[in-house]
XYZ file of C-alpha atoms in Angstrom:
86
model
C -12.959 1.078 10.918
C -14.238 -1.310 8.570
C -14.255 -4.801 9.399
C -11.978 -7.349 7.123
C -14.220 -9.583 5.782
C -11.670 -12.427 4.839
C -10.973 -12.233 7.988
C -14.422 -12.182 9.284
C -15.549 -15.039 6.879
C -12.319 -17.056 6.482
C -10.370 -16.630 9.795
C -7.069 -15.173 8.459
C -5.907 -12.196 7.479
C -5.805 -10.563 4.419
C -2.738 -8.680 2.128
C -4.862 -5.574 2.721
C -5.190 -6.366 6.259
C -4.209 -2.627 7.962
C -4.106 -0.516 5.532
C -6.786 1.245 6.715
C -5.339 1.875 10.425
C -2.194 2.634 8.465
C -4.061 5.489 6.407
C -5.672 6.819 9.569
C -2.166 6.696 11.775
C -0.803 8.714 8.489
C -3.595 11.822 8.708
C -2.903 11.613 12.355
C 0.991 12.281 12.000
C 1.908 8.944 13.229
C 4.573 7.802 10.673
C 6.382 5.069 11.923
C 3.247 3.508 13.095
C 1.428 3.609 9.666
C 4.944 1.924 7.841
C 4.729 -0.525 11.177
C 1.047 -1.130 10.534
C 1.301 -1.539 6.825
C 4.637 -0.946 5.313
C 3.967 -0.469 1.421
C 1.449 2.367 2.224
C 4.956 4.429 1.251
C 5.203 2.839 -1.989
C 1.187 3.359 -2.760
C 1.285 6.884 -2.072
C 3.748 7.653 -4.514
C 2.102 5.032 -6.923
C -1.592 6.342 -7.211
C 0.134 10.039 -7.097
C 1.622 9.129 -10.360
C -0.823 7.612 -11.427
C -2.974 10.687 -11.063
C -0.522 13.401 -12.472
C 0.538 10.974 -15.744
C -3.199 10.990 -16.417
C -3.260 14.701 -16.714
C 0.326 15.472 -18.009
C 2.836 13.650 -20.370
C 5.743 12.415 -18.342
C 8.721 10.802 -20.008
C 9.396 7.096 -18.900
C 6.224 7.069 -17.061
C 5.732 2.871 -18.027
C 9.134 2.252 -15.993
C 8.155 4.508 -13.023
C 4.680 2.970 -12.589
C 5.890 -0.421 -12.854
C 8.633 0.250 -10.296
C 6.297 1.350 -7.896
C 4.047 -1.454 -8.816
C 6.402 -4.290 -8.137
C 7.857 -2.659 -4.792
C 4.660 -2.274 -3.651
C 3.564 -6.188 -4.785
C 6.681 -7.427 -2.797
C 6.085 -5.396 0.235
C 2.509 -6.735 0.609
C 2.915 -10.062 -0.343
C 6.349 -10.057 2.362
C 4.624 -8.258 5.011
C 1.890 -10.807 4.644
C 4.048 -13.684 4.964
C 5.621 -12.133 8.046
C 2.255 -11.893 9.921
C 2.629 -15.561 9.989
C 6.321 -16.628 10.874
């Protein structure tokens, strides 16, 4: 795995802080562990998916859906962060 560097430089850990393990517990089948390791890796999935398919096709409310997925996946970083520390 790549190393953090925030956390290499800086001491602490970063919002992206296991998403990587999270990514590799995923293509291993290991579910709960990637959502334990990094919880909003369900709500970036679906996110860049999107993402990807409204580039190529038209899809109606697409602004609403993205931005959805956007903020859930804002608050689930930002709360899993603050977690690592309480």
């Amino acid at each position: 795995m790549l190393p953090c560097f925030t956390k290499k430089i800086l001491g602490v850990d970063c919002p992206g802080c296991g998403l990587q393990r999270s990514v590799a517990h995923l293509f291993q089948g290991d579910f709960v562990a990637a959502f334990e390791m990094y919880p909003a890796i369900y709500t970036l999935i679906p996110l860049f998916s999107f993402l990807l398919a409204d580039a190529f096709f038209k899809i109606k409310y697409a602004n609403k859906i993205i931005i959805t997925l956007m903020i859930s996946s804002v608050v689930l970083i930002f709360s899993n962060y603050i977690l690592k520390f309480i």
